[in-house]
Each structure stands twice: as C-alpha cells, then as structure tokens.
Coordinates of C-alpha atoms in Angstrom, one line a residue:
Chain A
M1 CA -90.8 -131.3 -85.1
K2 CA -91.3 -133.0 -81.7
L3 CA -88.7 -133.0 -78.8
T4 CA -88.8 -135.5 -76.1
I5 CA -86.7 -134.6 -73.1
L6 CA -85.3 -138.0 -71.3
G7 CA -83.2 -136.2 -68.9
C8 CA -82.4 -132.3 -68.2
F9 CA -80.4 -132.4 -65.2
S10 CA -76.9 -131.6 -64.4
A11 CA -74.5 -134.2 -63.1
T12 CA -75.4 -135.1 -59.7
P13 CA -77.3 -138.5 -59.6
R14 CA -80.9 -138.5 -58.1
T15 CA -83.6 -141.2 -58.0
D16 CA -86.1 -138.7 -59.6
T17 CA -84.3 -136.9 -62.4
N18 CA -81.9 -137.8 -65.5
P19 CA -78.9 -136.7 -67.0
T20 CA -78.8 -135.1 -70.2
A21 CA -80.6 -136.8 -73.2
Q22 CA -83.1 -135.5 -75.6
V23 CA -84.8 -137.4 -78.9
L24 CA -85.6 -135.0 -81.7
E25 CA -88.0 -136.4 -84.1
I26 CA -87.7 -134.2 -87.3
K27 CA -88.7 -135.2 -90.9
N28 CA -88.7 -138.8 -89.8
H29 CA -85.4 -138.8 -88.4
L30 CA -85.1 -139.8 -84.9
F31 CA -81.9 -138.0 -83.7
L32 CA -80.8 -139.0 -80.2
I33 CA -79.2 -135.8 -78.5
D34 CA -76.5 -136.6 -75.7
C35 CA -76.9 -139.8 -73.8
G36 CA -76.2 -139.6 -70.0
E37 CA -76.5 -142.8 -67.9
G38 CA -79.6 -144.5 -68.0
T39 CA -80.8 -143.2 -71.2
Q40 CA -81.6 -146.5 -72.8
V41 CA -84.2 -147.2 -70.0
E42 CA -85.7 -143.6 -70.3
L43 CA -86.0 -144.5 -73.9
R44 CA -87.7 -147.6 -72.9
R45 CA -90.1 -145.8 -70.4
N46 CA -90.7 -143.1 -73.1
K47 CA -91.6 -145.9 -75.7
I48 CA -89.2 -144.9 -77.9
K49 CA -88.2 -147.5 -80.6
F50 CA -84.8 -148.2 -80.5
A51 CA -84.7 -149.4 -84.1
R52 CA -85.5 -145.6 -85.3
I53 CA -82.5 -144.1 -83.9
K54 CA -79.8 -144.3 -86.5
H55 CA -77.9 -141.1 -85.5
I56 CA -76.6 -140.2 -82.4
F57 CA -75.0 -136.7 -81.3
I58 CA -72.9 -136.4 -78.1
S59 CA -71.9 -132.6 -77.3
H60 CA -69.1 -133.3 -75.1
L61 CA -67.2 -136.0 -73.0
H62 CA -68.5 -135.2 -69.6
G63 CA -70.0 -138.3 -68.3
D64 CA -73.7 -136.9 -67.4
H65 CA -73.9 -136.4 -71.4
F66 CA -72.2 -139.7 -72.7
F67 CA -72.0 -142.5 -70.1
G68 CA -75.3 -144.1 -71.3
L69 CA -73.9 -144.4 -74.7
V70 CA -71.8 -147.5 -74.1
G71 CA -74.9 -149.4 -72.9
L72 CA -77.2 -148.3 -75.6
I73 CA -74.6 -149.7 -78.0
S74 CA -74.3 -152.8 -76.2
T75 CA -78.0 -153.3 -76.0
F76 CA -78.7 -152.4 -79.9
R77 CA -76.1 -155.6 -80.3
L78 CA -78.2 -157.7 -78.0
L79 CA -81.2 -157.0 -79.7
T80 CA -79.5 -158.0 -83.0
R81 CA -79.7 -154.7 -84.7
E82 CA -78.4 -154.6 -88.3
T83 CA -79.0 -151.1 -89.1
E84 CA -76.1 -148.6 -89.3
L85 CA -75.8 -146.4 -86.2
H86 CA -73.8 -143.3 -86.9
I87 CA -72.3 -141.3 -83.7
Y88 CA -71.2 -137.8 -83.8
G89 CA -68.8 -136.5 -81.0
P90 CA -65.6 -135.4 -79.8
K91 CA -62.3 -137.2 -80.7
G92 CA -61.8 -139.9 -78.3
L93 CA -65.4 -141.1 -78.2
K94 CA -64.5 -143.7 -80.5
D95 CA -61.7 -145.0 -78.6
I96 CA -63.7 -145.2 -75.2
I97 CA -66.6 -147.3 -77.0
T98 CA -63.9 -149.4 -78.7
L99 CA -61.8 -150.4 -75.9
Q100 CA -64.9 -151.2 -73.9
M101 CA -66.1 -153.7 -76.9
K102 CA -62.6 -155.2 -77.2
L103 CA -62.3 -155.6 -73.5
S104 CA -66.0 -157.3 -73.1
E105 CA -65.3 -159.2 -76.8
S106 CA -68.6 -157.5 -77.7
W107 CA -68.3 -156.3 -81.0
T108 CA -71.4 -155.1 -82.5
N109 CA -72.8 -157.0 -85.1
Y110 CA -74.4 -153.7 -87.1
P111 CA -72.0 -151.1 -88.5
L112 CA -71.0 -148.7 -85.9
I113 CA -69.8 -145.4 -87.5
F114 CA -68.1 -142.7 -85.6
H115 CA -67.7 -139.0 -87.0
E116 CA -65.3 -137.4 -84.5
L117 CA -65.2 -133.8 -84.1
T118 CA -62.4 -131.7 -83.8
S119 CA -63.5 -128.1 -85.5
N120 CA -63.8 -125.0 -83.5
Q121 CA -66.0 -123.5 -86.6
S122 CA -69.6 -124.3 -87.1
E123 CA -69.5 -127.0 -89.6
I124 CA -72.2 -129.3 -91.4
I125 CA -72.1 -132.8 -90.2
F126 CA -75.0 -134.2 -91.3
E127 CA -77.0 -133.7 -94.7
D128 CA -79.6 -135.5 -96.5
D129 CA -82.5 -134.2 -99.0
K130 CA -84.8 -132.9 -95.8
V131 CA -82.5 -132.0 -93.0
E132 CA -78.9 -130.8 -92.3
V133 CA -77.0 -130.6 -88.9
H134 CA -74.8 -127.9 -87.8
T135 CA -72.3 -127.8 -84.9
I136 CA -72.7 -125.1 -82.6
P137 CA -69.3 -124.5 -81.0
L138 CA -70.0 -123.9 -77.3
S139 CA -67.4 -122.3 -74.6
H140 CA -67.2 -124.9 -71.8
R141 CA -64.4 -126.7 -69.7
I142 CA -63.8 -129.2 -72.4
Y143 CA -64.3 -129.4 -76.3
T144 CA -68.1 -129.0 -76.5
N145 CA -70.5 -128.6 -79.5
G146 CA -74.2 -128.0 -79.8
F147 CA -76.1 -128.8 -82.5
L148 CA -78.6 -127.1 -84.9
F149 CA -80.9 -129.1 -86.8
K150 CA -82.6 -127.6 -89.7
E151 CA -85.1 -128.7 -92.1
K152 CA -84.6 -127.9 -95.6
P153 CA -87.1 -125.9 -97.4
G154 CA -89.8 -128.2 -98.7
E155 CA -91.4 -128.0 -102.3
R156 CA -93.9 -125.5 -103.0
K157 CA -97.5 -126.5 -102.6
L158 CA -99.7 -126.5 -105.9
D159 CA -102.7 -124.0 -105.9
M160 CA -104.8 -126.8 -107.4
N161 CA -107.6 -124.3 -108.5
A162 CA -105.1 -122.1 -110.2
V163 CA -103.2 -125.1 -111.9
L164 CA -106.6 -126.8 -113.3
N165 CA -107.8 -123.3 -114.2
A166 CA -104.8 -122.7 -116.4
N167 CA -105.1 -126.1 -117.7
I168 CA -101.4 -127.3 -117.3
D169 CA -100.5 -131.0 -118.1
V170 CA -99.6 -133.3 -115.3
A171 CA -96.0 -133.6 -116.2
Y172 CA -95.5 -130.3 -115.4
Y173 CA -96.5 -130.4 -111.7
R174 CA -92.9 -131.3 -110.6
K175 CA -91.3 -128.4 -112.0
L176 CA -94.0 -126.0 -110.6
K177 CA -93.5 -127.9 -107.1
Q178 CA -89.6 -127.0 -107.5
G179 CA -90.4 -123.3 -108.2
F180 CA -90.1 -123.1 -111.8
D181 CA -92.3 -121.2 -114.2
V182 CA -94.0 -123.4 -116.7
Y183 CA -95.9 -123.2 -120.4
D184 CA -99.6 -123.9 -120.7
N185 CA -101.1 -125.7 -123.5
S186 CA -101.2 -122.6 -125.8
G187 CA -97.5 -122.2 -125.2
Q188 CA -97.8 -119.4 -122.9
L189 CA -95.4 -118.5 -120.0
L190 CA -96.9 -118.7 -116.8
E191 CA -95.3 -117.4 -113.5
N192 CA -94.8 -120.1 -110.7
K193 CA -96.0 -118.1 -107.9
A194 CA -99.7 -117.6 -109.6
L195 CA -99.7 -121.1 -109.6
T196 CA -98.2 -122.2 -106.3
K197 CA -98.1 -121.4 -102.7
A198 CA -95.2 -121.0 -100.6
P199 CA -93.8 -124.2 -98.6
V200 CA -94.5 -124.5 -95.1
K201 CA -91.7 -122.7 -93.2
P202 CA -88.6 -124.8 -92.5
K203 CA -88.4 -125.3 -88.7
S204 CA -85.1 -125.5 -86.8
Y205 CA -83.8 -126.7 -83.4
A206 CA -80.8 -125.5 -81.9
F207 CA -79.4 -127.6 -78.6
C208 CA -76.7 -125.7 -76.6
S209 CA -75.5 -127.4 -73.7
D210 CA -73.2 -127.2 -71.8
T211 CA -71.8 -123.6 -72.3
A212 CA -70.9 -120.6 -70.5
Y213 CA -72.7 -117.3 -71.6
S214 CA -71.3 -117.1 -75.4
E215 CA -72.7 -114.5 -77.7
A216 CA -70.3 -116.0 -80.5
I217 CA -73.0 -118.5 -81.0
V218 CA -75.9 -115.7 -81.9
P219 CA -74.8 -115.7 -85.6
I220 CA -75.3 -119.6 -85.9
I221 CA -78.8 -120.0 -84.2
R222 CA -80.1 -116.6 -85.3
G223 CA -84.1 -117.1 -85.8
A224 CA -84.2 -120.8 -84.6
D225 CA -87.5 -121.9 -83.7
V226 CA -86.5 -123.4 -80.7
L227 CA -83.4 -122.7 -78.6
Y228 CA -82.6 -125.3 -75.8
H229 CA -79.9 -123.3 -73.7
E230 CA -78.4 -124.8 -70.5
S231 CA -79.3 -122.8 -67.3
T232 CA -77.4 -124.7 -64.7
F233 CA -77.7 -121.9 -62.2
L234 CA -80.0 -118.9 -61.3
E235 CA -78.3 -115.5 -61.3
K236 CA -77.6 -115.7 -57.4
H237 CA -75.3 -118.3 -58.1
A238 CA -73.6 -116.5 -60.8
H239 CA -70.4 -116.8 -59.1
L240 CA -70.6 -120.6 -59.5
A241 CA -71.5 -120.3 -63.2
K242 CA -68.7 -118.5 -64.2
P243 CA -65.5 -120.9 -62.9
T244 CA -67.6 -124.0 -64.2
K245 CA -68.3 -122.5 -67.3
H246 CA -72.1 -123.0 -67.1
S247 CA -74.9 -120.5 -67.9
T248 CA -77.7 -118.6 -65.6
A249 CA -81.2 -118.5 -66.6
K250 CA -80.9 -115.0 -67.5
Q251 CA -77.8 -115.4 -69.6
A252 CA -79.5 -118.0 -71.5
A253 CA -82.5 -115.6 -72.2
S254 CA -80.1 -112.9 -73.2
I255 CA -78.7 -115.3 -75.9
A256 CA -82.2 -116.2 -77.0
K257 CA -83.2 -112.4 -77.2
Q258 CA -80.3 -111.5 -79.4
A259 CA -80.6 -114.5 -81.7
E260 CA -84.4 -113.5 -81.8
V261 CA -85.3 -117.3 -81.5
G262 CA -88.9 -118.0 -81.3
K263 CA -88.9 -120.1 -78.2
L264 CA -86.3 -120.6 -75.5
L265 CA -86.3 -124.0 -73.6
L266 CA -84.3 -124.1 -70.3
G267 CA -82.8 -127.1 -68.9
H268 CA -79.5 -128.7 -67.3
Y269 CA -80.8 -127.5 -63.9
S270 CA -78.3 -127.8 -60.8
T271 CA -80.1 -130.4 -58.5
R272 CA -79.6 -127.7 -55.8
Y273 CA -82.7 -126.1 -56.7
K274 CA -86.1 -127.3 -55.6
N275 CA -88.2 -125.1 -57.7
L276 CA -88.0 -124.9 -61.4
K277 CA -90.3 -122.0 -61.9
D278 CA -87.6 -119.5 -60.7
F279 CA -85.6 -120.5 -63.8
Q280 CA -88.6 -119.6 -66.1
L281 CA -89.5 -116.2 -64.0
E282 CA -85.9 -115.2 -64.3
A283 CA -85.5 -115.7 -67.9
Q284 CA -88.6 -113.9 -68.7
T285 CA -87.3 -110.8 -67.2
V286 CA -85.3 -110.8 -70.3
F287 CA -87.2 -113.0 -72.8
E288 CA -90.7 -113.7 -72.9
S289 CA -91.5 -117.1 -74.5
V290 CA -89.6 -119.5 -72.2
E291 CA -90.3 -122.9 -71.3
L292 CA -89.0 -125.2 -69.1
A293 CA -87.5 -128.5 -70.2
Q294 CA -88.8 -131.5 -67.6
D295 CA -87.7 -135.2 -67.8
G296 CA -90.4 -137.0 -69.8
K297 CA -91.7 -134.1 -71.2
E298 CA -92.8 -133.9 -74.9
F299 CA -92.8 -130.4 -77.1
T300 CA -94.1 -130.4 -80.5
F301 CA -93.4 -127.4 -82.3
Chain B
M1 CA -74.1 -159.9 -42.4
K2 CA -76.4 -158.0 -44.8
L3 CA -76.8 -158.1 -48.4
T4 CA -78.7 -155.6 -50.7
I5 CA -79.7 -156.4 -54.1
L6 CA -79.4 -153.4 -56.1
G7 CA -79.9 -155.3 -59.1
C8 CA -79.9 -158.9 -60.3
F9 CA -81.2 -159.1 -64.0
S10 CA -79.3 -160.0 -66.9
A11 CA -78.5 -157.5 -69.9
T12 CA -81.5 -156.4 -71.6
P13 CA -82.9 -152.7 -70.1
R14 CA -86.1 -152.4 -68.6
T15 CA -87.9 -149.9 -66.7
D16 CA -88.5 -152.0 -63.8
T17 CA -85.4 -154.2 -63.3
N18 CA -81.5 -153.3 -63.0
P19 CA -78.6 -155.1 -64.2
T20 CA -76.3 -156.8 -61.5
A21 CA -75.3 -154.9 -58.1
Q22 CA -75.1 -155.9 -54.7
V23 CA -74.0 -154.3 -51.6
L24 CA -72.5 -156.7 -48.8
E25 CA -72.2 -155.4 -45.2
I26 CA -69.8 -157.5 -43.4
K27 CA -67.9 -156.6 -40.3
N28 CA -68.3 -152.8 -40.7
H29 CA -67.3 -153.0 -44.3
L30 CA -69.8 -152.0 -47.1
F31 CA -68.4 -154.0 -50.3
L32 CA -70.0 -153.0 -53.8
I33 CA -70.1 -156.1 -55.8
D34 CA -70.6 -155.6 -59.4
C35 CA -71.8 -152.2 -60.8
G36 CA -74.2 -152.3 -63.8
E37 CA -75.7 -149.0 -65.3
G38 CA -77.7 -147.0 -63.1
T39 CA -76.3 -148.4 -59.7
Q40 CA -75.5 -145.1 -58.3
V41 CA -79.4 -144.1 -58.6
E42 CA -80.2 -147.5 -57.0
L43 CA -77.6 -147.0 -54.1
R44 CA -79.4 -143.4 -53.5
R45 CA -82.8 -145.4 -53.9
N46 CA -81.5 -148.0 -51.0
K47 CA -80.2 -145.0 -49.2
I48 CA -76.8 -146.5 -49.0
K49 CA -74.3 -143.6 -48.1
F50 CA -71.6 -143.4 -50.9
A51 CA -68.9 -142.4 -48.5
R52 CA -69.2 -146.0 -47.0
I53 CA -68.3 -147.5 -50.0
K54 CA -64.0 -147.9 -49.9
H55 CA -64.0 -151.4 -52.2
I56 CA -65.7 -152.2 -55.4
F57 CA -65.4 -155.7 -56.6
I58 CA -66.3 -156.2 -60.7
S59 CA -66.6 -159.7 -61.6
H60 CA -66.2 -159.2 -65.4
L61 CA -66.2 -156.7 -68.2
H62 CA -69.7 -157.5 -69.7
G63 CA -71.4 -154.0 -69.5
D64 CA -74.3 -155.3 -67.5
H65 CA -71.8 -155.7 -64.6
F66 CA -69.8 -152.4 -64.8
F67 CA -71.1 -150.2 -67.0
G68 CA -72.3 -147.9 -63.8
L69 CA -68.7 -147.9 -62.6
V70 CA -67.6 -144.8 -64.2
G71 CA -70.4 -142.8 -63.3
L72 CA -70.0 -143.6 -59.7
I73 CA -66.4 -142.7 -59.7
S74 CA -67.5 -139.5 -61.4
T75 CA -70.0 -138.9 -58.6
F76 CA -67.6 -139.5 -55.9
R77 CA -65.5 -136.7 -57.5
L78 CA -68.3 -134.2 -57.8
L79 CA -69.3 -135.1 -54.3
T80 CA -65.6 -134.2 -53.1
R81 CA -64.8 -137.2 -51.7
E82 CA -61.5 -137.8 -50.1
T83 CA -61.4 -141.4 -48.9
E84 CA -59.3 -143.8 -50.8
L85 CA -61.5 -146.0 -53.3
H86 CA -60.2 -149.6 -54.2
I87 CA -61.6 -151.4 -57.2
Y88 CA -60.9 -154.8 -58.1
G89 CA -61.5 -156.3 -61.4
P90 CA -60.2 -158.0 -64.5
K91 CA -57.2 -156.4 -66.2
G92 CA -58.3 -153.4 -68.8
L93 CA -60.6 -151.9 -66.3
K94 CA -58.1 -149.3 -65.3
D95 CA -57.5 -148.5 -68.9
I96 CA -61.5 -148.0 -69.4
I97 CA -61.9 -145.6 -66.5
T98 CA -58.8 -143.6 -66.9
L99 CA -59.2 -143.1 -70.6
Q100 CA -62.6 -141.4 -70.0
M101 CA -61.1 -139.6 -66.9
K102 CA -58.7 -138.1 -69.2
L103 CA -60.9 -137.6 -72.0
S104 CA -63.3 -135.6 -69.7
E105 CA -60.4 -133.9 -67.9
S106 CA -61.9 -135.1 -64.9
W107 CA -59.1 -136.6 -62.6
T108 CA -60.5 -138.0 -58.9
N109 CA -59.5 -135.6 -56.0
Y110 CA -59.4 -138.9 -54.0
P111 CA -57.1 -142.1 -54.3
L112 CA -58.2 -144.4 -57.0
I113 CA -56.3 -147.7 -56.7
F114 CA -57.0 -150.2 -59.1
H115 CA -56.2 -154.0 -58.2
E116 CA -56.2 -155.8 -61.6
L117 CA -57.1 -159.5 -61.8
T118 CA -55.4 -162.1 -64.0
S119 CA -55.2 -165.2 -62.3
N120 CA -57.1 -168.4 -63.2
Q121 CA -56.6 -169.7 -59.4
S122 CA -58.3 -168.6 -56.4
E123 CA -56.4 -165.9 -54.6
I124 CA -56.8 -163.5 -51.5
I125 CA -57.4 -160.1 -53.0
F126 CA -58.2 -158.3 -49.9
E127 CA -57.6 -158.9 -46.2
D128 CA -58.0 -157.2 -42.8
D129 CA -58.1 -158.3 -39.2
K130 CA -61.6 -159.2 -39.8
V131 CA -62.4 -160.5 -43.3
E132 CA -60.9 -161.7 -46.3
V133 CA -62.1 -162.0 -50.0
H134 CA -61.0 -164.6 -52.2
T135 CA -61.6 -164.6 -56.0
I136 CA -63.7 -167.7 -57.4
P137 CA -62.5 -168.1 -61.0
L138 CA -65.7 -168.8 -63.0
S139 CA -66.2 -170.3 -66.3
H140 CA -67.9 -167.7 -68.9
R141 CA -67.4 -166.2 -72.3
I142 CA -64.8 -163.8 -70.8
Y143 CA -62.6 -163.9 -68.0
T144 CA -64.5 -163.6 -64.9
N145 CA -64.1 -164.1 -60.9
G146 CA -66.8 -164.7 -58.4
F147 CA -65.8 -163.5 -54.9
L148 CA -65.8 -165.2 -51.5
F149 CA -66.4 -162.8 -48.7
K150 CA -65.3 -164.8 -45.2
E151 CA -65.5 -163.3 -41.9
K152 CA -62.3 -164.2 -40.0
P153 CA -62.9 -165.9 -36.6
G154 CA -63.5 -163.8 -33.9
E155 CA -62.0 -163.5 -30.3
R156 CA -63.3 -166.1 -27.8
K157 CA -65.9 -164.8 -25.3
L158 CA -64.9 -164.9 -21.6
D159 CA -66.8 -166.7 -19.4
M160 CA -67.3 -163.9 -16.8
N161 CA -68.4 -166.3 -14.1
A162 CA -65.6 -168.7 -14.6
V163 CA -63.1 -165.9 -14.9
L164 CA -64.1 -164.1 -11.8
N165 CA -64.4 -167.5 -9.4
A166 CA -60.7 -168.1 -10.8
N167 CA -59.7 -165.0 -9.8
I168 CA -57.6 -164.1 -12.8
D169 CA -56.0 -160.7 -13.3
V170 CA -57.4 -158.6 -15.7
A171 CA -54.0 -158.6 -17.6
Y172 CA -54.8 -161.9 -18.6
Y173 CA -58.2 -161.2 -20.4
R174 CA -56.8 -160.4 -23.6
K175 CA -54.6 -163.4 -23.7
L176 CA -57.8 -165.7 -22.8
K177 CA -59.7 -164.1 -25.6
Q178 CA -57.1 -165.0 -27.9
G179 CA -57.4 -168.8 -26.9
F180 CA -54.4 -169.2 -24.4
D181 CA -54.2 -170.7 -21.2
V182 CA -53.3 -168.4 -18.5
Y183 CA -51.9 -168.8 -14.6
D184 CA -54.1 -167.6 -11.7
N185 CA -53.0 -165.6 -8.8
S186 CA -51.6 -169.1 -7.0
G187 CA -49.6 -169.8 -10.0
Q188 CA -51.6 -172.6 -11.4
L189 CA -52.1 -172.9 -15.0
L190 CA -55.9 -172.9 -16.1
E191 CA -57.2 -174.2 -19.5
N192 CA -58.5 -171.8 -21.7
K193 CA -61.6 -173.4 -22.7
A194 CA -62.7 -173.8 -19.1
L195 CA -62.9 -170.0 -19.0
T196 CA -63.9 -168.9 -22.3
K197 CA -66.6 -169.6 -24.9
A198 CA -66.2 -170.4 -28.5
P199 CA -66.5 -167.3 -30.9
V200 CA -69.8 -166.6 -33.0
K201 CA -69.2 -169.0 -36.1
P202 CA -67.8 -166.8 -38.8
K203 CA -70.2 -166.3 -41.8
S204 CA -69.1 -166.2 -45.6
Y205 CA -70.9 -165.2 -48.7
A206 CA -70.1 -166.5 -52.1
F207 CA -70.9 -164.5 -55.2
C208 CA -70.9 -166.4 -58.6
S209 CA -72.1 -164.6 -61.6
D210 CA -71.9 -164.9 -64.5
T211 CA -70.9 -168.6 -65.0
A212 CA -71.7 -171.9 -66.8
Y213 CA -72.4 -174.7 -64.7
S214 CA -68.7 -175.4 -63.2
E215 CA -67.9 -178.0 -60.3
A216 CA -64.6 -176.4 -60.2
I217 CA -65.8 -174.0 -57.8
V218 CA -67.3 -176.4 -55.4
P219 CA -64.1 -176.9 -53.3
I220 CA -63.7 -172.9 -53.0
I221 CA -67.2 -172.2 -51.9
R222 CA -67.5 -175.4 -49.8
G223 CA -69.7 -174.7 -46.6
A224 CA -70.3 -170.9 -47.5
D225 CA -73.4 -169.7 -45.5
V226 CA -74.8 -168.0 -48.4
L227 CA -74.2 -168.8 -52.0
Y228 CA -75.6 -166.1 -54.8
H229 CA -75.2 -168.3 -58.0
E230 CA -76.6 -167.2 -61.3
S231 CA -79.4 -168.8 -62.9
T232 CA -79.9 -166.9 -66.2
F233 CA -82.1 -169.7 -67.4
L234 CA -84.8 -172.5 -66.7
E235 CA -83.9 -176.0 -67.6
K236 CA -86.1 -175.5 -70.6
H237 CA -83.9 -173.3 -72.2
A238 CA -80.5 -175.1 -71.1
H239 CA -79.8 -175.3 -74.9
L240 CA -79.4 -171.2 -74.3
A241 CA -77.3 -171.5 -71.2
K242 CA -74.7 -173.6 -72.7
P243 CA -73.2 -171.7 -75.5
T244 CA -73.7 -168.5 -73.6
K245 CA -72.1 -169.8 -70.8
H246 CA -74.7 -169.2 -68.2
S247 CA -76.6 -171.6 -66.0
T248 CA -79.9 -173.0 -65.1
A249 CA -81.7 -172.7 -61.7
K250 CA -81.2 -176.6 -61.3
Q251 CA -77.4 -176.3 -62.0
A252 CA -77.4 -173.6 -59.4
A253 CA -78.9 -176.0 -56.9
S254 CA -76.6 -178.9 -58.1
I255 CA -73.5 -176.8 -56.9
A256 CA -75.2 -175.3 -53.9
K257 CA -75.8 -179.1 -52.9
Q258 CA -72.2 -180.3 -53.4
A259 CA -70.9 -177.3 -51.9
E260 CA -73.1 -178.0 -48.8
V261 CA -73.8 -174.1 -48.5
G262 CA -76.3 -173.0 -45.9
K263 CA -78.6 -171.2 -48.2
L264 CA -78.8 -170.5 -52.1
L265 CA -79.8 -167.3 -53.5
L266 CA -80.5 -167.2 -57.2
G267 CA -80.3 -164.1 -59.6
H268 CA -79.3 -162.8 -63.1
Y269 CA -82.5 -163.7 -64.5
S270 CA -83.3 -163.4 -68.2
T271 CA -85.7 -161.0 -68.7
R272 CA -87.7 -163.3 -70.7
Y273 CA -89.3 -164.7 -67.8
K274 CA -92.4 -163.3 -66.1
N275 CA -92.7 -165.7 -63.2
L276 CA -89.5 -165.7 -61.0
K277 CA -91.3 -168.4 -58.8
D278 CA -90.3 -170.8 -61.3
F279 CA -86.7 -170.7 -60.6
Q280 CA -87.3 -171.3 -57.0
L281 CA -89.2 -174.4 -57.7
E282 CA -86.9 -175.9 -60.3
A283 CA -84.0 -175.3 -57.9
Q284 CA -85.8 -176.9 -54.8
T285 CA -86.0 -180.2 -56.6
V286 CA -82.2 -180.4 -56.0
F287 CA -81.5 -178.3 -52.9
E288 CA -84.1 -177.1 -50.4
S289 CA -83.1 -173.7 -48.9
V290 CA -83.7 -171.5 -51.9
E291 CA -84.3 -167.9 -52.2
L292 CA -85.0 -165.2 -55.0
A293 CA -82.9 -162.4 -55.5
Q294 CA -84.9 -159.3 -56.1
D295 CA -84.1 -155.6 -56.7
G296 CA -84.2 -153.5 -53.5
K297 CA -84.6 -156.8 -51.5
E298 CA -82.2 -157.3 -48.3
F299 CA -81.3 -160.3 -46.7
T300 CA -79.9 -160.4 -43.4
F301 CA -77.9 -163.7 -42.5

C-alpha cells in the first residue's frame, strides 16, 4: 500500500504548497483522493500515469478539495482517454462538472460515471474482489465524507513442505488456499491449518479531511493501519478550529489513540504555520506513532 | 503600459508551463485577462497584489482560459476582500461560478459583478475617464472574444514658457489642457496650440486568443501598439490549426501586418513544440517586429 501526497495544505494558495490531493496505490488500484486546484500538474510532477486513475474520491465541495477535478477530466479528454472514470463525491458535483462541459462544448470521449453521495451513515461505495471503500461521515461546515480503503483478506498461503509431504493432489490446492480442509490420496481428511499459513494481514487506510473533532468516526476507522486526519491548527488556535469545524493536531491524535490505529498521518495544515514539526510534537503528547504529510512525499505501508 | 505573462501555453498540462493568463497594467488599472488553472499561484509567484485586480476578462469557456477563476474568487473571499470584482466573459460563466459557490456554501463577502457577453459585434464593455475596453469577436470553436484595451487621449501639456510669457491667468490652465483657446489679460484670444503641446500618444493593446485566422478583426485592432495573437501551431501543422480553429505563427503575422500594429506578441503555443524560437522566425517572414510571450515574462510598452 503506497500513499503519495500531492498536496496537504489548506486553502490559501502559496507558490510552494498545494491544496489537498493524494494518490493511494492499493492492490493494483490507483485511487485519487480529493483533487485541489493544480492536481493534474502535481500528478505529472510525481510521474503518476493518468491512465491508471480510474476512481476519484471527493470528500466535499470546498474548492481546495475539488477545483482541480474539472481540469483533470478535461485533460483526460484531450489525451483521448477511453477508459471509464468513476467519481465519488457529494451530490451536486455532477452538476458542476456537466455544466462546465456543456458550456465549453467539451463532452468526454470516455465514460464518466458519477456516484453521488448523500448518506450520513457509513456505506460501502466501491467493492471488488480485493478492495472495498467505505465512507466516513465527517463533521464539517458542509456535507463531507472521509474514506476508508480496506484490502480484503487474501488467500491462505500453501505450506509447500507440508502439502508435498501429505501427497495432496494439485487439484486441491485452490480449495486449500480458500481455507477448506481436504482429503489426501488415502481418503483421510486433513486440516487446512496444518497445510497452509495465514494470509498477509489485509491493510487499511482511513482518510479524514476536513473535520471537526468527532468521536463518531472512531468505530468506523478502528484498527486502521494508517489514519490521515486533518490538523489544520495547533492547540493554541483551538478557538479557530471550533467555528471553522477543523481539528487540532492534539485532537487528531486523540482520535488515533481511541481508534487504535497503527499510524497517524497529519495534514491540511493552515498556511499560517512556519514549522510543521510542531504538529508532530503536539500530536505525540497523546499518540506516539505520528508522521507529517508533506507535498510530494511517498509513504509505503 | 506593462504586460505580465502568467501563462501562455495551450491546454495540455506540464510541470513547467501554464495555461493562458496575463495581467495588463494600464493607467493604474490592473486587468487580469483569462485565468487558466493555477493562475492564483502564478499571481503570487509574480508578486502581483490580489487587491489591485478589480476587473477580470475571460475570452471563452475552454478550461485552459478560465478554470482558475473560481479558485481566485474563493481566495479573495478567504482574504476577506471587500472591493468590488467585475468579471467580463461569455454568458454561462456566472452560472458556473454561482453553482460552485452555492454548493460550497461560500458566497463572497465582496460584491461580485458579472458582465456576460453575447454579442458578435465589437462593443465597449468597460470605460472610465482614462481607458476603454472593446471586445474583439474571434472565430473559435465556441463563443470567444478577444479584448482591445485603449488608453484615452490624455490632456494637452502646458508649454510653461509660452504660458508665462503670455501672462495667462492660472484659472485658464485647465481649459488650455482641455484644448480650448483662451483670452489673455488684455482680452486677446490666444490659440491653444501656441500654448500647449500634444499629449503623449495613447497606447493600446489587443489580446486575441483563441482564434482561427480571421481578417474580420483587422479593422478593430488596426494600429494597436501591441497585438497578442495566438499561434498554437507552426505552418507545418496548419492542417491541425484549421479544424481546431487555431492559428499558425505565419497567420498571426499576416494579421499583424494587415492591421499595421506596432508589435506582435505570439503565444498559446501547443506543448508539442520544443523550440519556441521557430514561432518567431516563421512570423518574421511576414512581419518584422515579433516577440515571444513566455511564462513569467514582463513587457513594458
């Protein structure tokens, strides 16, 4: 599971920081999460192949999280994309994009499929045989979802020494991987766990931006390997976090601790702060395993 | 008259080029012309004060000319702007911007005034005592206007030696500057041109992007000091220019020659070309005074 941070700063534009966008590589999928202005250029800068992006998840309709989407959709058209593109985001996003395509007379030459979200309950919005994606209803000024990306458990691994010793027909290997007990050539039932090893533990990534401190998300993200939780402010500006419905680094850490996640990744920093290290130090007073998202940084989990 | 090129490349995104946006400083106005994605960051990079921009002119609704507008409008709001912002552009632009403000619940805290354009005839869309702005109907795939920015003739300059010699009362100075004849203290009528000098010749700038080769614009832009004319292609790709309704460098030069402009500025280059010098060389086979627009370049006329 590899995460590339294209941008992790809040809205005010600067020449050296980008608004929110991330690419999550998980089980051969390349999921784009949020798409602030300039994301298409950051994808180029990070040498991410446009054609591999087939699913884009938009948390909410504040500009720093989606103003780059229409440009990316247009560019895909210019590059004569043919592959389907699925977009998951709040109701209204389809209207915004289609109005612009209509007025520019620039309909896509590839299927563009919107999955508009309206529920205030966590729901599965994408699923295939390897991955599922759940929404994480967040508490922000407008309708906002985080996203939980979960690998499905893989198949069990054959313990080839045990399998060969037990003289099991190749035809049964598939059953073994799926966890079933099998019969050997003499007709004796053999227990699966004597012949196989547990699959690699499936990984999960929770993306939570933007949100006020909200314990309601804890049950949804519990045990995630990595939690990206916004920390727009430090505690000394908690009075700004509250009315804007953002979080402090300490609040993000408190959520990480309650949810018993493996690692906390901070981001969506207000551009008022010069030293990001302060975010990490503040969060670590509550939860130890904290890293700082930074534009252009790659994390492999 | 100072022109800053924020971006002058066509649509395909690259890490080292920007889509169309320019800032024209003329008679204390700072006019933003087109606003491709990322323009707000380029404004920052070129240290142009956001608050000085009060008028934005959008040529057409292809993304590489306006996808940065909504972000800029949002940023003005975040920066608690109070000054009016006037936007001139094709009908539909207001719908695009207001839909996004509505869905993000982010109405501006400053007056945002749209002047939507629908005419296919050149018209005056802005005028004050020093400057007027005319549309230049262009020939592109969708409704498109270029813009002609014209200084109005200034007042005549007093020839102070002559004025003092003629012993003219200070009360008449204003009349003299306005071109009127005046009476001296003895009641004799004195001719204005014996007492004043002609004002500095007013300057003009014509912005023409995007457009096919169109001689219809020649009468509108005739005698402009500077003509920015798109040259998306070189002549060797004229077969691409025609269906996409773009121009070649040679065609741009032909328009410059017919319109007897002072200087031709080329831009809106397709990103397929490595060497921009070829555009200048091609245009100079037809018209001598040619310069190349380049991102971040300033021209003072």
